[in-house]
């Protein structure tokens, strides 16, 4: 396991060093961006609408019992933007995009396409990894912005319609604004950026490791998704603690 | 990227050994190929021909031995920048997500050696040379095995390399197309003086185009020489390999 963590760090380092070449590969980056947006934007919005809604539904009545119903806005607002949107969207993207990356690169490895690139002196890291990691780390934060907004709306709708909570739309967002500012949103976006890099690097690395036909590709895809999610959830805790230093 | 001097390079292989999981595949190969030569490697299936080519182009590392191309060891760090190599894979190894034209032009596009208009022109020309006019916009999945092979050959021709490795270039082609490809191999050789190493089972082509032939058997070179020398070789193994034929099958099964 530590061995592959090391390999992933090396891969990340090489992708980072290739970053100045991004402009040259811009067309591939745009293609990837388009694919990510196309595959996930609607899904991300629907998903976070319901996450926001259920959050309000679960916490609202408890707050209301203690006469704290007016705090529902900050409750949903902060959980959505600092935690749920970045983590849930990363998991969604690991499933949709990470899997596709591992499958595509994996099949290229199995069918010698990567060997062919190497014989043409085309660096597979520049050609395959750079555009994917760049695109996913641009796209995921944008997706998270959409997710935060729709999550808030979902929470607000439930708060105003559910008789046990009974907080108006306007009151919800007033309370939310008193706590959630620019910094909180940036905090969530920073997290999602790190998660995006993890998904990209883990999936590409897993793709390159693929051996032995269709079954190997299937195995790589599963590993890419599972490993990404595990890493994201573990790192989330440490990242949260790290970001707290900047807030106080 | 600086473009290296044109013309072929000399290839030297010394004591090349490689085993996979305890199975010795290359068991000490020694040979050299002169600059501009067409060197054909024959041998039974599984004798290690493809593995040899992969070592020559640096995709695999040997357990022991050395490969020098153009006088430089292929382990030197910037070897690939200094020396233009190309390989036609046995399976073609086209990029499935790219069209035929993008595949053929890939080297020029990625290294930005020519403007796009010129690349399109070159690609069209190379495709015509291998008998594939008008297939530019199709995807590899829509092509037959032989067509893929020819696209792979066109993709390698575009590189105008100093050393060209062909892995079974004619194995999926009809006899006429095989002759066309054989001619292209010789043409490229005459035009830019490229050194060519051709792995093939095709006895007609081997004896037609080769300057020298090597026959591999179980990871070693069993014999090596000009086509005439190899044909005259007394080794029963070589003689059997070169004279295998379908002629007697009917008669034997009738007994
Ligand atoms: N990556 C690998 N791992 C394990 N064994 C391998 C590997 N590559 C090749 N081999 C073994 O090496 C031997 C030679 O393989 P190679 O592909 O070079 O044969 P070949 O001479 O090209 O045969 P053919 O004419 O059928 O293409 C085979 O026995 C094969 O099983
Ligand atoms: Mg072979």
XYZ file of C-alpha atoms and ligand atoms in Angstrom:
535
model
C 0.000 0.000 0.000
C 2.780 2.441 0.918
C 4.444 1.440 -2.295
C 1.521 2.606 -4.375
C 1.143 5.741 -2.272
C 4.734 6.490 -3.191
C 4.068 5.828 -6.850
C 1.071 8.123 -6.733
C 3.161 10.889 -5.218
C 5.680 10.450 -8.013
C 2.905 10.576 -10.592
C 1.519 13.696 -8.953
C 4.959 15.262 -8.978
C 5.375 14.560 -12.665
C 1.948 15.968 -13.448
C 2.800 19.052 -11.425
C 6.033 19.547 -13.282
C 4.130 19.249 -16.563
C 1.757 22.025 -15.492
C 3.493 24.704 -17.608
C 2.537 22.608 -20.645
C -1.173 23.011 -19.865
C -1.680 25.662 -22.492
C -0.367 23.340 -25.147
C -2.800 20.654 -24.017
C -5.722 23.045 -23.585
C -7.894 21.270 -26.125
C -7.658 18.001 -24.231
C -8.348 19.813 -20.964
C -11.476 21.393 -22.459
C -12.657 18.059 -23.767
C -12.313 16.555 -20.297
C -13.982 19.558 -18.681
C -16.894 19.275 -21.044
C -17.259 15.599 -20.306
C -17.201 16.112 -16.561
C -19.728 18.947 -16.671
C -21.944 17.088 -19.058
C -21.936 13.912 -17.020
C -22.349 15.395 -13.589
C -23.806 18.894 -13.328
C -27.499 17.949 -13.269
C -26.832 14.972 -11.059
C -24.841 17.118 -8.633
C -27.659 19.648 -8.341
C -30.405 17.076 -7.794
C -28.291 15.221 -5.261
C -27.435 18.272 -3.170
C -31.007 19.553 -3.289
C -31.994 16.396 -1.446
C -28.997 16.448 0.878
C -29.904 19.981 1.975
C -33.518 18.963 2.347
C -32.856 15.940 4.521
C -30.414 17.903 6.635
C -33.122 20.430 7.438
C -35.633 17.664 7.991
C -33.439 15.872 10.515
C -32.123 18.834 12.487
C -35.011 21.271 12.170
C -37.438 19.639 14.608
C -34.700 19.088 17.194
C -33.712 22.761 17.067
C -37.365 23.780 17.132
C -38.035 21.737 20.280
C -35.469 23.840 22.107
C -36.709 27.030 20.560
C -33.680 27.348 18.304
C -35.503 26.909 14.995
C -34.197 30.254 13.785
C -30.687 28.751 13.719
C -31.624 26.274 10.994
C -30.171 28.563 8.327
C -26.641 28.583 9.735
C -26.881 24.890 10.537
C -27.692 23.836 6.994
C -25.607 26.605 5.483
C -22.368 25.757 7.184
C -22.665 21.963 6.974
C -23.462 22.175 3.308
C -20.639 24.463 2.305
C -17.867 23.191 4.537
C -18.576 19.505 4.598
C -21.388 17.920 2.684
C -21.077 19.561 -0.694
C -17.322 18.996 -1.040
C -17.384 15.430 0.272
C -20.543 14.232 -1.440
C -19.592 15.790 -4.759
C -16.144 14.240 -4.540
C -17.689 10.839 -3.952
C -20.056 11.375 -6.864
C -17.186 12.418 -9.127
C -15.004 9.533 -7.960
C -17.790 7.217 -9.064
C -18.548 8.910 -12.353
C -15.282 10.390 -13.556
C -12.589 8.537 -11.612
C -14.002 5.246 -12.802
C -14.050 6.451 -16.399
C -10.440 7.630 -16.166
C -9.247 4.331 -14.737
C -11.163 2.387 -17.378
C -9.924 4.473 -20.273
C -6.275 4.539 -19.261
C -6.520 0.913 -18.169
C -7.728 -0.220 -21.547
C -5.010 1.848 -23.200
C -2.451 0.059 -21.040
C -3.859 -3.373 -21.825
C -4.079 -2.766 -25.554
C -0.541 -1.359 -25.775
C -1.689 2.141 -26.670
C 0.477 3.554 -23.900
C 3.450 1.582 -25.205
C 2.752 3.079 -28.608
C 2.807 6.586 -27.114
C 6.119 5.854 -25.431
C 7.676 4.625 -28.678
C 6.668 7.948 -30.230
C 8.440 9.729 -27.380
C 5.109 11.126 -26.175
C 5.074 11.220 -22.391
C 1.887 9.472 -21.189
C 1.880 11.718 -18.127
C 1.706 14.828 -20.303
C -0.682 13.302 -22.781
C -3.092 11.497 -20.435
C -2.623 12.520 -16.808
C -2.101 16.268 -17.082
C -5.356 17.037 -18.953
C -7.400 14.787 -16.685
C -6.037 16.026 -13.389
C -6.195 19.642 -14.551
C -9.770 19.291 -15.754
C -11.077 17.497 -12.696
C -9.470 19.952 -10.284
C -11.019 22.862 -12.181
C -14.400 21.211 -12.539
C -14.998 19.817 -9.089
C -14.865 23.177 -7.227
C -17.270 24.643 -9.770
C -19.575 21.706 -9.268
C -19.332 22.247 -5.527
C -20.465 25.855 -5.895
C -23.601 24.622 -7.646
C -24.025 21.947 -4.995
C -23.754 24.444 -2.133
C -26.358 26.720 -3.669
C -28.871 23.979 -4.452
C -28.256 22.420 -1.038
C -29.162 25.681 0.639
C -32.284 25.946 -1.463
C -33.260 22.384 -0.535
C -32.793 23.197 3.160
C -34.722 26.425 2.884
C -37.631 24.803 1.075
C -38.025 22.126 3.751
C -37.611 24.663 6.569
C -40.385 26.834 5.223
C -42.791 24.067 4.204
C -42.368 21.710 7.157
C -44.795 22.769 9.926
C -42.461 21.411 12.635
C -39.762 23.875 11.642
C -41.653 26.789 10.130
C -38.792 29.105 9.229
C -39.441 31.298 6.224
C -37.209 31.363 3.191
C -36.109 34.856 4.033
C -35.375 34.114 7.705
C -33.437 31.016 6.650
C -31.089 32.949 4.423
C -30.751 35.854 6.843
C -29.516 33.485 9.530
C -27.304 31.698 7.018
C -25.677 34.955 5.932
C -24.845 35.904 9.493
C -22.466 32.953 9.740
C -21.502 31.817 6.271
C -19.196 34.206 4.519
C -16.681 34.213 1.751
C -14.120 32.420 3.882
C -16.427 29.484 4.635
C -17.134 28.961 0.964
C -13.456 29.165 0.043
C -12.786 26.620 2.757
C -15.169 24.146 1.115
C -13.781 24.828 -2.339
C -10.215 24.288 -1.144
C -11.210 20.914 0.217
C -12.873 19.900 -3.009
C -9.806 20.974 -4.960
C -7.613 18.650 -2.908
C -10.134 15.838 -3.295
C -10.211 16.381 -7.045
C -6.451 16.014 -7.280
C -6.718 12.802 -5.264
C -9.382 11.351 -7.539
C -7.420 12.267 -10.653
C -4.094 10.919 -9.450
C -5.489 7.739 -7.874
C -7.561 6.895 -10.955
C -4.819 7.588 -13.482
C -2.313 5.659 -11.393
C -4.684 2.729 -11.155
C -5.207 2.904 -14.922
C -1.477 2.667 -15.583
C -1.223 -0.326 -13.254
C -3.788 -2.302 -15.229
C -2.693 -5.669 -16.509
C -4.324 -8.628 -18.122
C -7.365 -7.919 -20.229
C -10.956 -6.900 -19.489
C -10.955 -8.400 -16.036
C -7.905 -6.357 -15.101
C -9.696 -3.230 -16.313
C -12.698 -4.033 -14.118
C -10.458 -4.558 -11.126
C -8.687 -1.255 -11.742
C -11.948 0.647 -11.941
C -13.185 -0.768 -8.650
C -9.886 -0.052 -6.936
C -9.732 3.481 -8.310
C -13.169 4.342 -6.938
C -12.768 2.611 -3.581
C -9.275 3.942 -2.944
C -10.296 7.479 -3.899
C -13.262 7.441 -1.540
C -11.283 5.974 1.343
C -8.508 8.519 0.889
C -11.000 11.370 0.626
C -12.841 10.440 3.812
C -9.675 9.970 5.835
C -8.035 13.086 4.520
C -11.206 15.076 5.112
C -10.681 14.949 8.841
C -7.093 16.135 8.709
C -7.851 18.728 6.092
C -10.654 20.094 8.256
C -8.320 20.423 11.214
C -5.686 22.022 9.038
C -8.115 24.574 7.632
C -9.333 25.441 11.133
C -5.977 27.047 11.865
C -6.679 29.651 9.225
C -10.073 30.492 10.580
C -9.294 31.432 14.145
C 12.751 19.038 -29.992
C 15.803 19.078 -32.206
C 15.537 16.813 -35.202
C 18.336 14.291 -35.418
C 20.426 13.817 -38.504
C 18.630 11.711 -41.129
C 19.848 8.324 -42.226
C 19.994 5.023 -40.458
C 21.745 4.046 -37.284
C 23.766 0.983 -36.408
C 22.291 -1.376 -33.851
C 24.406 -3.570 -31.584
C 22.971 -6.156 -29.247
C 25.293 -7.814 -26.748
C 24.421 -10.713 -24.471
C 20.758 -9.783 -24.175
C 18.928 -11.871 -21.580
C 15.473 -11.609 -20.168
C 13.236 -13.960 -18.271
C 9.663 -13.576 -17.112
C 8.725 -15.287 -13.892
C 11.556 -17.768 -14.171
C 10.862 -18.556 -17.808
C 13.901 -17.583 -19.869
C 12.602 -15.841 -22.977
C 15.759 -14.240 -24.338
C 18.765 -16.396 -23.644
C 21.739 -14.361 -24.718
C 21.323 -12.622 -28.060
C 24.306 -11.189 -29.912
C 23.990 -9.506 -33.242
C 24.452 -6.223 -34.991
C 22.525 -4.534 -37.732
C 24.388 -2.150 -40.000
C 23.083 1.343 -40.702
C 20.586 1.284 -43.545
C 20.230 -2.467 -43.517
C 16.966 -4.422 -43.710
C 17.294 -7.149 -41.125
C 14.553 -9.767 -40.954
C 14.010 -11.848 -37.814
C 12.100 -15.083 -38.297
C 11.299 -17.875 -35.921
C 8.492 -19.942 -34.515
C 5.704 -18.415 -32.491
C 6.761 -17.802 -28.902
C 10.479 -17.732 -29.671
C 10.792 -14.202 -28.276
C 10.696 -11.986 -31.350
C 8.234 -9.464 -29.988
C 10.059 -9.382 -26.673
C 13.272 -8.610 -28.559
C 11.684 -5.645 -30.352
C 10.282 -4.289 -27.091
C 13.773 -4.329 -25.644
C 15.206 -2.604 -28.700
C 12.799 0.303 -28.371
C 13.214 0.560 -24.623
C 9.752 -0.578 -23.499
C 11.313 -3.417 -21.508
C 14.541 -3.550 -19.541
C 16.842 -6.542 -19.999
C 18.094 -8.656 -17.098
C 21.534 -8.604 -18.621
C 23.227 -7.392 -21.764
C 23.410 -4.139 -23.623
C 21.766 -2.499 -26.575
C 23.558 0.284 -28.420
C 21.827 2.257 -31.121
C 23.846 4.720 -33.153
C 26.794 4.020 -30.849
C 24.871 5.144 -27.745
C 23.453 2.879 -25.079
C 19.673 3.133 -24.995
C 19.873 3.619 -21.246
C 21.293 7.125 -21.596
C 18.688 9.515 -20.208
C 17.941 11.651 -23.243
C 18.308 8.827 -25.732
C 14.772 9.224 -27.081
C 15.376 12.915 -27.772
C 18.530 12.183 -29.720
C 17.378 9.286 -31.793
C 14.167 8.844 -33.745
C 12.767 5.350 -33.457
C 9.440 3.939 -34.546
C 7.715 0.661 -34.053
C 4.786 -1.022 -35.767
C 3.151 -3.212 -33.144
C 1.929 -6.704 -33.893
C -1.559 -5.619 -32.833
C -1.294 -2.177 -34.433
C -1.778 -0.431 -31.068
C -3.734 2.446 -32.579
C -5.249 4.923 -30.147
C -8.890 3.936 -30.178
C -10.164 7.331 -29.139
C -8.550 9.062 -32.122
C -9.500 8.966 -35.795
C -7.253 7.383 -38.383
C -5.903 10.783 -39.416
C -5.236 11.832 -35.814
C -3.451 8.552 -35.188
C -1.244 8.912 -38.228
C -0.467 12.568 -37.497
C -0.013 12.042 -33.749
C 3.768 12.284 -33.701
C 3.858 15.515 -35.675
C 0.966 17.061 -33.727
C 2.253 16.226 -30.275
C 5.800 17.348 -30.973
C 4.503 20.328 -32.964
C 6.836 19.677 -35.825
C 4.519 21.009 -38.548
C 1.512 23.336 -38.820
C -1.887 21.554 -38.902
C -2.500 22.104 -42.610
C 0.796 20.544 -43.544
C 0.191 17.614 -41.192
C -3.154 16.895 -42.868
C -1.370 16.887 -46.219
C 1.341 14.483 -45.006
C -1.229 12.204 -43.402
C -3.226 12.012 -46.620
C -0.074 11.136 -48.529
C 1.023 8.398 -46.138
C -2.446 6.860 -46.059
C -2.444 6.772 -49.852
C 0.917 4.990 -49.784
C -0.565 2.153 -47.759
C -3.738 2.022 -49.826
C -6.093 3.747 -47.412
C -7.227 6.907 -49.238
C -10.315 8.538 -47.805
C -10.313 6.684 -44.485
C -9.095 9.724 -42.518
C -12.174 10.238 -40.407
C -12.972 6.696 -39.412
C -12.163 5.282 -35.994
C -9.936 2.209 -35.479
C -12.908 0.171 -34.242
C -14.485 0.540 -37.707
C -11.491 -0.914 -39.553
C -10.541 -4.470 -40.426
C -7.458 -6.067 -38.896
C -5.378 -5.506 -41.998
C -6.504 -1.905 -42.326
C -5.478 -1.228 -38.719
C -2.087 -2.701 -39.436
C -1.664 -0.444 -42.427
C -2.686 2.623 -40.413
C -0.072 1.620 -37.849
C 2.510 1.404 -40.629
C 1.488 4.825 -41.947
C 1.793 6.224 -38.410
C 5.343 4.894 -38.173
C 6.270 6.093 -41.681
C 5.299 9.655 -40.729
C 8.005 9.692 -38.068
C 10.704 9.158 -40.726
C 12.803 7.402 -38.105
C 16.432 6.349 -38.067
C 15.479 2.888 -36.879
C 12.204 1.260 -37.721
C 10.930 -1.884 -36.039
C 8.144 -3.837 -37.689
C 6.396 -6.617 -35.770
C 4.721 -8.881 -38.312
C 3.825 -6.075 -40.716
C 2.135 -8.381 -43.198
C 0.544 -11.003 -40.961
C -3.014 -9.824 -41.558
C -2.691 -8.695 -45.155
C -3.729 -10.324 -48.401
C -0.864 -11.338 -50.711
C -1.138 -8.251 -52.922
C -1.239 -5.859 -49.984
C 1.685 -7.711 -48.434
C 3.707 -6.939 -51.533
C 2.709 -3.263 -51.365
C 3.826 -3.082 -47.739
C 7.057 -4.920 -48.554
C 7.713 -2.303 -51.229
C 7.013 0.509 -48.779
C 9.507 -0.968 -46.340
C 12.149 -1.001 -49.077
C 11.153 2.467 -50.324
C 11.533 4.076 -46.941
C 14.848 2.324 -46.653
C 16.054 3.704 -50.001
C 14.614 7.179 -49.516
C 15.883 8.039 -46.019
C 18.339 5.213 -45.448
C 16.527 3.994 -42.343
C 17.716 0.856 -40.593
C 14.827 -1.612 -40.549
C 14.327 -4.636 -38.333
C 11.396 -6.704 -39.521
C 9.901 -9.567 -37.554
C 7.936 -11.778 -39.881
C 6.685 -15.267 -40.578
C 6.169 -14.361 -44.195
C 8.915 -16.339 -45.947
C 8.289 -14.746 -49.337
C 8.617 -11.258 -47.968
C 11.596 -12.124 -45.785
C 13.605 -13.466 -48.691
C 12.320 -10.697 -50.969
C 13.335 -7.671 -48.891
C 16.034 -8.797 -46.470
C 19.683 -7.861 -46.638
C 20.229 -10.359 -43.846
C 18.011 -12.804 -42.023
C 18.217 -14.181 -38.497
C 16.210 -17.180 -37.377
C 15.387 -17.305 -33.694
C 14.628 -20.433 -31.754
C 13.819 -20.578 -28.052
C 15.347 -17.238 -27.244
C 18.551 -17.671 -29.215
C 19.651 -16.908 -32.716
C 19.892 -20.234 -34.446
C 21.340 -18.912 -37.671
C 22.037 -15.584 -39.280
C 23.194 -14.515 -42.727
C 22.218 -13.332 -46.166
C 19.054 -14.871 -47.639
C 21.180 -17.210 -49.752
C 23.207 -18.352 -46.738
C 20.097 -18.978 -44.663
C 18.440 -20.878 -47.488
C 21.517 -23.043 -47.818
C 21.713 -23.697 -44.099
C 22.098 -27.380 -43.244
C 20.559 -27.147 -39.761
C 17.531 -29.482 -39.944
C 15.537 -27.202 -37.644
C 15.996 -24.258 -39.983
C 15.351 -26.356 -43.043
C 12.104 -27.653 -41.549
C 11.024 -24.171 -40.544
C 11.680 -22.740 -43.982
C 10.162 -25.606 -45.938
C 7.022 -26.208 -43.892
C 4.172 -26.626 -46.335
C 0.594 -27.796 -46.657
C 1.357 -30.032 -49.647
C 1.419 -33.356 -47.888
C -1.471 -32.871 -45.499
C -4.175 -34.181 -47.838
C -2.182 -37.274 -48.760
C -1.334 -38.097 -45.132
C -4.881 -37.745 -43.905
C -6.074 -39.953 -46.766
C -4.013 -42.871 -45.478
N 5.016 -9.659 -20.288
C 5.251 -10.979 -20.309
N 5.116 -11.710 -19.182
C 5.366 -13.024 -19.188
N 5.755 -13.717 -20.259
C 5.901 -13.061 -21.418
C 5.663 -11.650 -21.502
N 5.890 -11.262 -22.771
C 6.241 -12.371 -23.434
N 6.266 -13.451 -22.639
C 6.635 -14.821 -23.031
O 7.737 -14.727 -23.875
C 7.679 -15.708 -24.904
C 7.957 -15.053 -26.231
O 6.938 -14.149 -26.545
P 6.943 -13.269 -27.870
O 5.716 -12.432 -27.827
O 8.224 -12.579 -28.006
O 6.800 -14.370 -29.014
P 6.911 -14.135 -30.561
O 8.178 -14.738 -31.008
O 6.685 -12.708 -30.888
O 5.707 -15.012 -31.084
P 4.638 -14.677 -32.238
O 5.287 -15.047 -33.497
O 3.507 -15.603 -31.918
O 4.276 -13.259 -32.120
C 6.311 -16.340 -24.793
O 6.485 -17.632 -24.260
C 5.554 -15.479 -23.828
O 4.738 -16.267 -23.005
Mg 5.189 -11.585 -31.655
